[in-house]
Tab-separated table of C-alpha atoms and ligand atoms in Angstrom:
chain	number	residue	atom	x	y	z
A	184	UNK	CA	0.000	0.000	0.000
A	185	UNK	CA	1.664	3.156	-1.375
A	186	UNK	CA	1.504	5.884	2.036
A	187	UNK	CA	0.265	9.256	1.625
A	188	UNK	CA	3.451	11.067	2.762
A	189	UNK	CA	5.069	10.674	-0.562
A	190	UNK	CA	8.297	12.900	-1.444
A	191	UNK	CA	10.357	12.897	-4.105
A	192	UNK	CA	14.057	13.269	-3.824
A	193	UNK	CA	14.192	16.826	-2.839
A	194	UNK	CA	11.411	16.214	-0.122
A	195	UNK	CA	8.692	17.578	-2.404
A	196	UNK	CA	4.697	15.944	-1.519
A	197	UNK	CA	2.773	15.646	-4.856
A	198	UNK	CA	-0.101	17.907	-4.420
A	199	UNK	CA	-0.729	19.794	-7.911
A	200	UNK	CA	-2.140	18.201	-11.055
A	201	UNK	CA	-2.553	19.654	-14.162
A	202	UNK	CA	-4.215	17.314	-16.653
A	203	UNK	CA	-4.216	18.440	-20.415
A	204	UNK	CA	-6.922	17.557	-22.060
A	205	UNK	CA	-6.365	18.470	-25.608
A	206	UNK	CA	-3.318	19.728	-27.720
A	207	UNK	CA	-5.500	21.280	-29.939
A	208	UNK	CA	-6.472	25.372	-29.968
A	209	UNK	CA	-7.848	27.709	-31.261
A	210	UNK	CA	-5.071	30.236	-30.992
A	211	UNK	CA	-1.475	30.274	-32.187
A	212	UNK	CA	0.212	32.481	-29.384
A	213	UNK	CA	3.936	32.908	-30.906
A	214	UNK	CA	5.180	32.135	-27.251
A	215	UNK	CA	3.694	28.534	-27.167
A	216	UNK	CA	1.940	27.005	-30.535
A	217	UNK	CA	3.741	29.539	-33.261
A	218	UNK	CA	1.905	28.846	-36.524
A	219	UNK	CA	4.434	27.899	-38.660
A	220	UNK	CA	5.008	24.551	-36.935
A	221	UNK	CA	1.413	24.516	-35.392
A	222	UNK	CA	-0.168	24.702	-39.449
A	223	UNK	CA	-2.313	22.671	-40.810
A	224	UNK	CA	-0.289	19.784	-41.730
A	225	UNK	CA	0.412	19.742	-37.846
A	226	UNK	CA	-0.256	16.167	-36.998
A	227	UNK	CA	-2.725	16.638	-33.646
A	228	UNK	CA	-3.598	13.719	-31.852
A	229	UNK	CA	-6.467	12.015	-32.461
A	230	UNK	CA	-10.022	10.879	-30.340
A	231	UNK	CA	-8.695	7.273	-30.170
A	232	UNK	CA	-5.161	8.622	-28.936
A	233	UNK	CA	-6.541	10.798	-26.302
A	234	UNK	CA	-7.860	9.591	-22.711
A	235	UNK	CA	-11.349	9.387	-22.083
A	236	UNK	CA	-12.938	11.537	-19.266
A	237	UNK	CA	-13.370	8.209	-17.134
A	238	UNK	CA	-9.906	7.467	-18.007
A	239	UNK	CA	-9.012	10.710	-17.015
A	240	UNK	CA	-11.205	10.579	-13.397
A	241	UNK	CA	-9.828	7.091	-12.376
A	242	UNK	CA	-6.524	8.141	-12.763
A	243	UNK	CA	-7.084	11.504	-11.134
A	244	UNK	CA	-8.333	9.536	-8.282
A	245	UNK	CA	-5.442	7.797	-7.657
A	246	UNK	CA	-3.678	11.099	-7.725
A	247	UNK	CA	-6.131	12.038	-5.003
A	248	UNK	CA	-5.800	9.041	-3.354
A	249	UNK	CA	-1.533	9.855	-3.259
A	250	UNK	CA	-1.743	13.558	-2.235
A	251	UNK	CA	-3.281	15.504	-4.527
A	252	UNK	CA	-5.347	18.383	-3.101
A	253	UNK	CA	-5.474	20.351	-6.710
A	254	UNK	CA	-6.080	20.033	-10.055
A	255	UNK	CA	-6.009	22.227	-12.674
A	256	UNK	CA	-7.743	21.730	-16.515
A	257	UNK	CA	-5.448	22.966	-18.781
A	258	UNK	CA	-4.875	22.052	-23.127
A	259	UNK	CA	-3.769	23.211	-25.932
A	260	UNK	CA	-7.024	25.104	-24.562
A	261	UNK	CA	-9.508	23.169	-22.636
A	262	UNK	CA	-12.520	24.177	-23.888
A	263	UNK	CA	-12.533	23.156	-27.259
A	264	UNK	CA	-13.182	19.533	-25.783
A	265	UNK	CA	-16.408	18.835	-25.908
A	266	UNK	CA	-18.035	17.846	-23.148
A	267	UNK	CA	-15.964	19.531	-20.758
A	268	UNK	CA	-18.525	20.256	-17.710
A	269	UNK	CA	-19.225	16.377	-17.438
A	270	UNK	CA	-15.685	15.879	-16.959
A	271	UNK	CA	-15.325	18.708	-14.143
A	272	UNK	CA	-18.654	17.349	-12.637
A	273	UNK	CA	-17.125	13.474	-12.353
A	274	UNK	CA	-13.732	15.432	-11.303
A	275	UNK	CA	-15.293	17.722	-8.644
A	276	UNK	CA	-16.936	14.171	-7.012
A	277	UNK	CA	-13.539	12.931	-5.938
A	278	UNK	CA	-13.614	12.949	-2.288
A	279	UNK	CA	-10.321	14.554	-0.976
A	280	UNK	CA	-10.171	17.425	-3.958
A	281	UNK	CA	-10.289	20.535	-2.476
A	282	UNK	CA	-9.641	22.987	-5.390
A	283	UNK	CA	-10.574	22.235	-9.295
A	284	UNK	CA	-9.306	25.076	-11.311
A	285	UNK	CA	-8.776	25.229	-15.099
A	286	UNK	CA	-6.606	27.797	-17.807
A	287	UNK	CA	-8.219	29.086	-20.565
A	288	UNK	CA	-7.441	31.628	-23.581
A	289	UNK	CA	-10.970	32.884	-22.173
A	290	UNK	CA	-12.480	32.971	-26.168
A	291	UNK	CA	-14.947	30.576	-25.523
A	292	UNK	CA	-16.313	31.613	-22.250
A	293	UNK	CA	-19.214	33.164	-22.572
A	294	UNK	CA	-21.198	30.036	-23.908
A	295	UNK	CA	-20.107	27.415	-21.634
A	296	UNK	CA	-18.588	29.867	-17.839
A	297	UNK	CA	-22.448	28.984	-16.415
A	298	UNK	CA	-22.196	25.081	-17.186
A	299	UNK	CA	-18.430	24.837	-16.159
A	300	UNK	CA	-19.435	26.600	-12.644
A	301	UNK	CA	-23.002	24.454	-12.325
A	302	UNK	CA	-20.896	21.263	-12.727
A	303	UNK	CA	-18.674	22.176	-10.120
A	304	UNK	CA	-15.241	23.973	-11.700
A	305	UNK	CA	-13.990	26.556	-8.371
A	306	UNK	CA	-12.155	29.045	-9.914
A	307	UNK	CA	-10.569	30.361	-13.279
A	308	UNK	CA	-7.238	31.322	-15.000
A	309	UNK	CA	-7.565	33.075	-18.284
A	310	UNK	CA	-5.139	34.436	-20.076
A	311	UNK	CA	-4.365	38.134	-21.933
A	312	UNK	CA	-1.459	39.176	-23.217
A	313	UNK	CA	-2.713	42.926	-23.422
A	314	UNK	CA	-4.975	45.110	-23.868
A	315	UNK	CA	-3.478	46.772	-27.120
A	316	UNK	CA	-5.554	45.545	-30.063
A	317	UNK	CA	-2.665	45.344	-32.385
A	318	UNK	CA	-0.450	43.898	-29.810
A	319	UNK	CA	-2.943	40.916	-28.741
A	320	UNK	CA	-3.490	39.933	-32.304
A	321	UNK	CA	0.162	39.784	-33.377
A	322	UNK	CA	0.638	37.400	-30.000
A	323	UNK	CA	-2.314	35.278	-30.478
A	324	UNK	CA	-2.021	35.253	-34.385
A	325	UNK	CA	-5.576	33.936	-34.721
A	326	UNK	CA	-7.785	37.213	-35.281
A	327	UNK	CA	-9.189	37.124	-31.663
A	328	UNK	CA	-10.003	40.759	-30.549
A	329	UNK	CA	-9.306	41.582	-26.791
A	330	UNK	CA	-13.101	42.727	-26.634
A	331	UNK	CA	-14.074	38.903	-27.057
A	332	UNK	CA	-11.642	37.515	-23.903
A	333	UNK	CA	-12.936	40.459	-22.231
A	334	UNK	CA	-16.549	39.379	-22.238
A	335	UNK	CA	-15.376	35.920	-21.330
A	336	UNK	CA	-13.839	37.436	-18.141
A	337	UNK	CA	-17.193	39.004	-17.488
A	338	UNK	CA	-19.212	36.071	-18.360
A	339	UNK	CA	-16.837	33.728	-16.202
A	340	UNK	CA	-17.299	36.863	-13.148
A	341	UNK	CA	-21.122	36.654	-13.915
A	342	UNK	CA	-20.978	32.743	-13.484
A	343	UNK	CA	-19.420	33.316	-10.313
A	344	UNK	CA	-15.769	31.769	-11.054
A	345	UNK	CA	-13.887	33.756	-8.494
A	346	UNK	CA	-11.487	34.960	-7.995
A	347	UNK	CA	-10.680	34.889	-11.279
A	348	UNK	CA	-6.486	35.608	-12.486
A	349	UNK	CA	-5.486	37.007	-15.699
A	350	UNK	CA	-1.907	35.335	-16.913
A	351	UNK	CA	-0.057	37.661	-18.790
A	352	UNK	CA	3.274	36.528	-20.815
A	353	UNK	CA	5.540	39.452	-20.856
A	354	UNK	CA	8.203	39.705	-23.906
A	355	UNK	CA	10.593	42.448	-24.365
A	356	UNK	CA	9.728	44.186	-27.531
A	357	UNK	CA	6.182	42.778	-28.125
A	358	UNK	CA	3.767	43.622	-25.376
A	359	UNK	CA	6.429	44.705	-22.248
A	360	UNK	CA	5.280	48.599	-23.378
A	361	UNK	CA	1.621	47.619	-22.413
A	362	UNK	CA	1.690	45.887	-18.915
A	363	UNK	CA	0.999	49.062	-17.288
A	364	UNK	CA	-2.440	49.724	-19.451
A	365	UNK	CA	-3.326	45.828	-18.667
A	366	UNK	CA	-2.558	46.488	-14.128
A	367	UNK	CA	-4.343	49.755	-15.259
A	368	UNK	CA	-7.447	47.985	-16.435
A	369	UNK	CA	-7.938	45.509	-13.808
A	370	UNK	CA	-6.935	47.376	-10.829
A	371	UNK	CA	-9.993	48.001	-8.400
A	372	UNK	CA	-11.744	45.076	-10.130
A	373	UNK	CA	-11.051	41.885	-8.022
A	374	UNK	CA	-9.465	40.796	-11.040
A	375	UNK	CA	-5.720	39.308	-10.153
A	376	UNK	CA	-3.844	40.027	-13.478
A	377	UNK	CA	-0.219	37.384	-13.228
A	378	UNK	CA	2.833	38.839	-15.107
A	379	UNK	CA	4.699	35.561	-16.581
A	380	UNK	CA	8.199	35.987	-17.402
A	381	UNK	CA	8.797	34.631	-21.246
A	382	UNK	CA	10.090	30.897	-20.456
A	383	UNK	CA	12.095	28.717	-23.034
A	384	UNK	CA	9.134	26.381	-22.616
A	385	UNK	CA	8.964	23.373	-25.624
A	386	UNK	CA	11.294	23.768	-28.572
A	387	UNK	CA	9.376	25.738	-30.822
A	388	UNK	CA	8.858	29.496	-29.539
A	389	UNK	CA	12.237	30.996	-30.740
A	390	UNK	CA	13.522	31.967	-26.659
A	391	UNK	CA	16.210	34.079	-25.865
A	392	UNK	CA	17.599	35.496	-22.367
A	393	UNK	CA	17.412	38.687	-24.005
A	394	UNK	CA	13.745	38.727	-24.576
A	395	UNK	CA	12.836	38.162	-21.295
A	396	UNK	CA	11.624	41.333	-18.641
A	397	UNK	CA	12.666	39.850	-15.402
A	398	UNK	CA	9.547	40.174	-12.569
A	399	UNK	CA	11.918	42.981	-10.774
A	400	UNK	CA	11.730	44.951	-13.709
A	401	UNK	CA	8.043	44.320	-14.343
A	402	UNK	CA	7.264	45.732	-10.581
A	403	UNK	CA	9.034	48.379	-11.095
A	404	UNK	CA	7.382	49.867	-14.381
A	405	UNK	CA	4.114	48.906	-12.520
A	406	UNK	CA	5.193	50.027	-9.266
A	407	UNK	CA	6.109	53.504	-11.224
A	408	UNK	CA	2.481	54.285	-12.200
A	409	UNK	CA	0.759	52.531	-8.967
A	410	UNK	CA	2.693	51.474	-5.668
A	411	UNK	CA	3.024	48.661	-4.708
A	412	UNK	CA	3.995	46.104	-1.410
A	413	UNK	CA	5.403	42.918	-1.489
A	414	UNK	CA	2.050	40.390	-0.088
A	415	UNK	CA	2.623	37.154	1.879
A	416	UNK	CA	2.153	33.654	-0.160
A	417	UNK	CA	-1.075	32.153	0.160
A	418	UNK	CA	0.362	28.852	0.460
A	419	UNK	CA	3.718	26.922	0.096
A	420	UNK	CA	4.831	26.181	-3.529
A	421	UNK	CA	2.656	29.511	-4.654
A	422	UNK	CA	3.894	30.076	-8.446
A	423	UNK	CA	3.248	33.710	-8.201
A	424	UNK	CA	4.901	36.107	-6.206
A	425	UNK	CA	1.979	38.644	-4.670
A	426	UNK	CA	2.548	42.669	-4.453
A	427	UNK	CA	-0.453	44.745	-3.123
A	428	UNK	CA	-1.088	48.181	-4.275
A	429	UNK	CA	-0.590	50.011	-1.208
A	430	UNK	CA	-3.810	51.974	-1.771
A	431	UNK	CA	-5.764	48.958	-1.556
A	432	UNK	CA	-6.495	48.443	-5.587
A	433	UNK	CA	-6.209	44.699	-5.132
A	434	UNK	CA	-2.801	42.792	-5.784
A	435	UNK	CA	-0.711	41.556	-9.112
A	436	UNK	CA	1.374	38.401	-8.850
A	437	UNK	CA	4.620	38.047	-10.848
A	438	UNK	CA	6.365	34.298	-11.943
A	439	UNK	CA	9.354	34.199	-12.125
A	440	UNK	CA	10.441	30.920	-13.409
A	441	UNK	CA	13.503	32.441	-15.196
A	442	UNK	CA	14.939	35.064	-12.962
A	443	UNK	CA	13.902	33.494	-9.359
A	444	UNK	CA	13.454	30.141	-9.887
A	445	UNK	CA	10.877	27.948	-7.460
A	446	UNK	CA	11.707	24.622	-7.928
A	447	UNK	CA	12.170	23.842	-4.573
A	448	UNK	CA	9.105	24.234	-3.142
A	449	UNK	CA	7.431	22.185	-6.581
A	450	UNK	CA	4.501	20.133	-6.016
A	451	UNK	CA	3.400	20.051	-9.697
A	452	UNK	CA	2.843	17.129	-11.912
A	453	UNK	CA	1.665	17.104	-15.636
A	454	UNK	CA	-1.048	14.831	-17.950
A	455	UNK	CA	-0.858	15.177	-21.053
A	456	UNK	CA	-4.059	14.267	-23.362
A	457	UNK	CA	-2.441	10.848	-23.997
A	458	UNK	CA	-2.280	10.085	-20.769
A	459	UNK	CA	1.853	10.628	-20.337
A	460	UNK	CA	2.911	11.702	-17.051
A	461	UNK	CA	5.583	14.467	-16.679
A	462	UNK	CA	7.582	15.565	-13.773
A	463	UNK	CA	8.619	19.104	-15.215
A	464	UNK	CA	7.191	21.527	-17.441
A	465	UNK	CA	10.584	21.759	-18.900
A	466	UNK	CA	10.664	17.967	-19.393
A	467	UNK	CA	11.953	15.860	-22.586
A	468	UNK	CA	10.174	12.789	-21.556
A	469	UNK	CA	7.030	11.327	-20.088
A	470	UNK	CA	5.883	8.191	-18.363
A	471	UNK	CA	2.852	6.490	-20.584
A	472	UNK	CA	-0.192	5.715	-18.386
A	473	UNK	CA	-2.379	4.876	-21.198
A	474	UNK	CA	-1.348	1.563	-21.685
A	475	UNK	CA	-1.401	0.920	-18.314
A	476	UNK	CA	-5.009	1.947	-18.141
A	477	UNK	CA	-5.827	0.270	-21.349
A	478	UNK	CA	-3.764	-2.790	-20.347
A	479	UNK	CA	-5.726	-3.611	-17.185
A	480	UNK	CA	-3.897	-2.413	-14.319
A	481	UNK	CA	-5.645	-2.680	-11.204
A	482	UNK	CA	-5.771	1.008	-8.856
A	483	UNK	CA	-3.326	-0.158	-6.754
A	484	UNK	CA	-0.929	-1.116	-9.625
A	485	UNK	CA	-1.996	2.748	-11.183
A	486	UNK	CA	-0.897	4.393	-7.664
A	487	UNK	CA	2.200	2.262	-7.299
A	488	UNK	CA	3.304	3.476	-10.920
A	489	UNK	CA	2.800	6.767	-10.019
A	490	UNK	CA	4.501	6.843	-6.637
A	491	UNK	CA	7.645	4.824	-8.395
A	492	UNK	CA	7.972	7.910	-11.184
A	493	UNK	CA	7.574	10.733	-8.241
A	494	UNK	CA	9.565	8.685	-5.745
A	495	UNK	CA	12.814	9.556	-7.934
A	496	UNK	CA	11.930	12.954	-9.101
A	497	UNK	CA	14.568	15.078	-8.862
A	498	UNK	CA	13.647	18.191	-11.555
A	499	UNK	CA	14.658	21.409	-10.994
A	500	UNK	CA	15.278	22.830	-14.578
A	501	UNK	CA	14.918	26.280	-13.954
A	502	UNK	CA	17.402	26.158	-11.539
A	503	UNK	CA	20.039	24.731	-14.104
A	504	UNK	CA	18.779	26.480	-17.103
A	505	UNK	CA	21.454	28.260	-19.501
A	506	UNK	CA	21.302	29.266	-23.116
A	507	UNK	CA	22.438	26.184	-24.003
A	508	UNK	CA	19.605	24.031	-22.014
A	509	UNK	CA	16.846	26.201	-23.699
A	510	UNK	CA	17.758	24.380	-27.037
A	511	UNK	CA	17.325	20.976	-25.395
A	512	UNK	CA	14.239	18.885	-26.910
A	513	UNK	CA	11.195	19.799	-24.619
A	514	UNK	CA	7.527	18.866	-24.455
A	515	UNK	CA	6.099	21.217	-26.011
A	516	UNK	CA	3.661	23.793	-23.294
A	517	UNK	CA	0.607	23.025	-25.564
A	518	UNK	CA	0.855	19.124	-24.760
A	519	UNK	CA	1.370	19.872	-20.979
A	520	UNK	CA	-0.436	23.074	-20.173
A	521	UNK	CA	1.533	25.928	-18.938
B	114	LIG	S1	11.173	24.067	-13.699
B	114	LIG	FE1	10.188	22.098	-13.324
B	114	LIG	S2	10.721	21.596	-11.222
B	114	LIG	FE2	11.111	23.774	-11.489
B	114	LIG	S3	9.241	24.797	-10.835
B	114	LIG	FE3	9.068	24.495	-13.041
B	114	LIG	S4	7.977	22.537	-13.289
B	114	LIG	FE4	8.746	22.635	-11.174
């Protein structure tokens, strides 16, 4: 019987799961699926290769069952799966989950934020790169008009998904001159807008050291136009470092992945939608549970497969990451979720 205290090699418990769904989109952010690899002779996996939502809740259970207290829906995006609110309400039945959360590119919120909240989803991340027209098209290079993630922010508010974050990759010389206007915009409104620093995630976005604006610099610029304090973590292993504007407008969070790295206090696993387990976002390889689950492995054989992979973790890429690491083979974000 696999116990629930289970560490890895750095004394890290398991207690985040992100499951991907879907590497398919309906975006092309430059950052994560660019286009010109992403096309459409891009060879997506198909319904047969993907896990089934009851594949997908009996093997979140055993998660649960080993430590997991979170789990977040992520993609490619999420909610081009259809379906998705009878997977979140099998998901949010699984005694011992206390927090169900999914990412989104927000586009497709305002037709399904009511069902995802009715079937149980807690809270929402969606992301916006800025609130610059021009800007936001260039980085989502897929015609989507900020007005249209806006009203999925309202309709996911309306539904009652709060609090709800707004993720935010910041790269120098596309949208770092408009992360003031995006604070500006959200300030006051509940709204918790994250600052990402541009990662060398996957092999495919074209990273360089000198395109990223560390999280120091991006408090500063925001700091500049509205003061701000540095805010206490909600919880240990918090990706997101909190500052509060000091005259009470709410709070931004910055990650930091590339100039403060937080591997140490890492609780995160990975699913991807064929049902390969990853240790690292920054990972070359996973461990396949589908033919596990499609071979006939019993629960206790699932959890004993997982605990054997996290017993020997030992990631901590951003903490070893150079130039020359970013052009290592990666899984690509879009298989893994961010
Ligand atoms: S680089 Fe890997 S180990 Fe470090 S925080 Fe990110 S996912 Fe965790």
């Amino acid at each position: 019987m696999v116990s629930m205290s289970l560490l890895d090699t750095r004394d890290r418990p398991l207690r985040d799961l992100r499951i991907s769904v879907t590497d398919r989109c309906n975006f092309r952010c430059r950052y994560c699926m660019p286009r010109e690899v992403f096309g459409p002779d891009y060879a997506f996996l198909n319904r047969a290769e993907i896990l089934t939502y009851e594949e997908i809740v009996r093997l979140a259970r055993v998660f649960v069952e080993l430590g997991v207290e979170k789990i977040r829906l992520t993609g490619g995006e999420p909610l081009v799966r259809r379906g998705l609110d009878e997977l979140i309400g099998q998901l949010s039945g699984i005694e011992g989950l206390r927090d169900l959360t999914l990412t989104t590119n927000g586009s497709l919120l305002r037709a399904q934020a009511p069902r995802l909240k009715a079937a149980g989803l807690t809270r929402i991340t969606i992301s916006l790169d800025s609130m610059d027209e021009a800007v936001f098209q260039r980085m989502n290079d897929a015609g989507v008009s900020v007005a249209t993630v806006l009203d999925g922010i309202d309709a996911a508010a309306e539904a009652g998904l709060q609090p709800i974050k707004i993720n935010a990759v910041v790269q120098k010389g596309v949208n770092d001159h408009t992360i003031v206007d995006l604070a500006r915009h959200f300030r006051g409104s509940g709204h918790i807008v994250r600052f990402i620093e541009f990662m060398d995630v996957g092999s495919t976005n074209g990273w360089r050291m000198n395109d990223v604006v560390t999280a120091r610099e991006i408090v500063e610029r925001v700091g500049a136009e509205f003061p701000l304090e540095p805010a206490e973590a909600n919880y240990r292993g918090e990706v997101a470092q909190r500052w509060r504007y000091t005259d009470g407008g709410g709070e931004i969070g910055v990650i930091a992945s590339i100039s403060q790295p937080f591997c140490g206090d890492c609780t995160r696993a990975r699913l991807s939608a064929e049902g390969e387990l990853y240790t690292c976002l920054f990972a070359s390889k996973g461990q396949d549970f589908r033919a596990l689950l499609r071979g006939g492995a019993s629960d206790e054989e699932l959890r004993e497969a997982v605990a054997r992979v996290w017993r020997v973790r030992d990631d901590r890429y951003s903490e070893i990451r150079t130039e020359e690491t970013a052009g290592l083979r990666k899984v690509e974000m879009s298989h893994i979720g961010g």
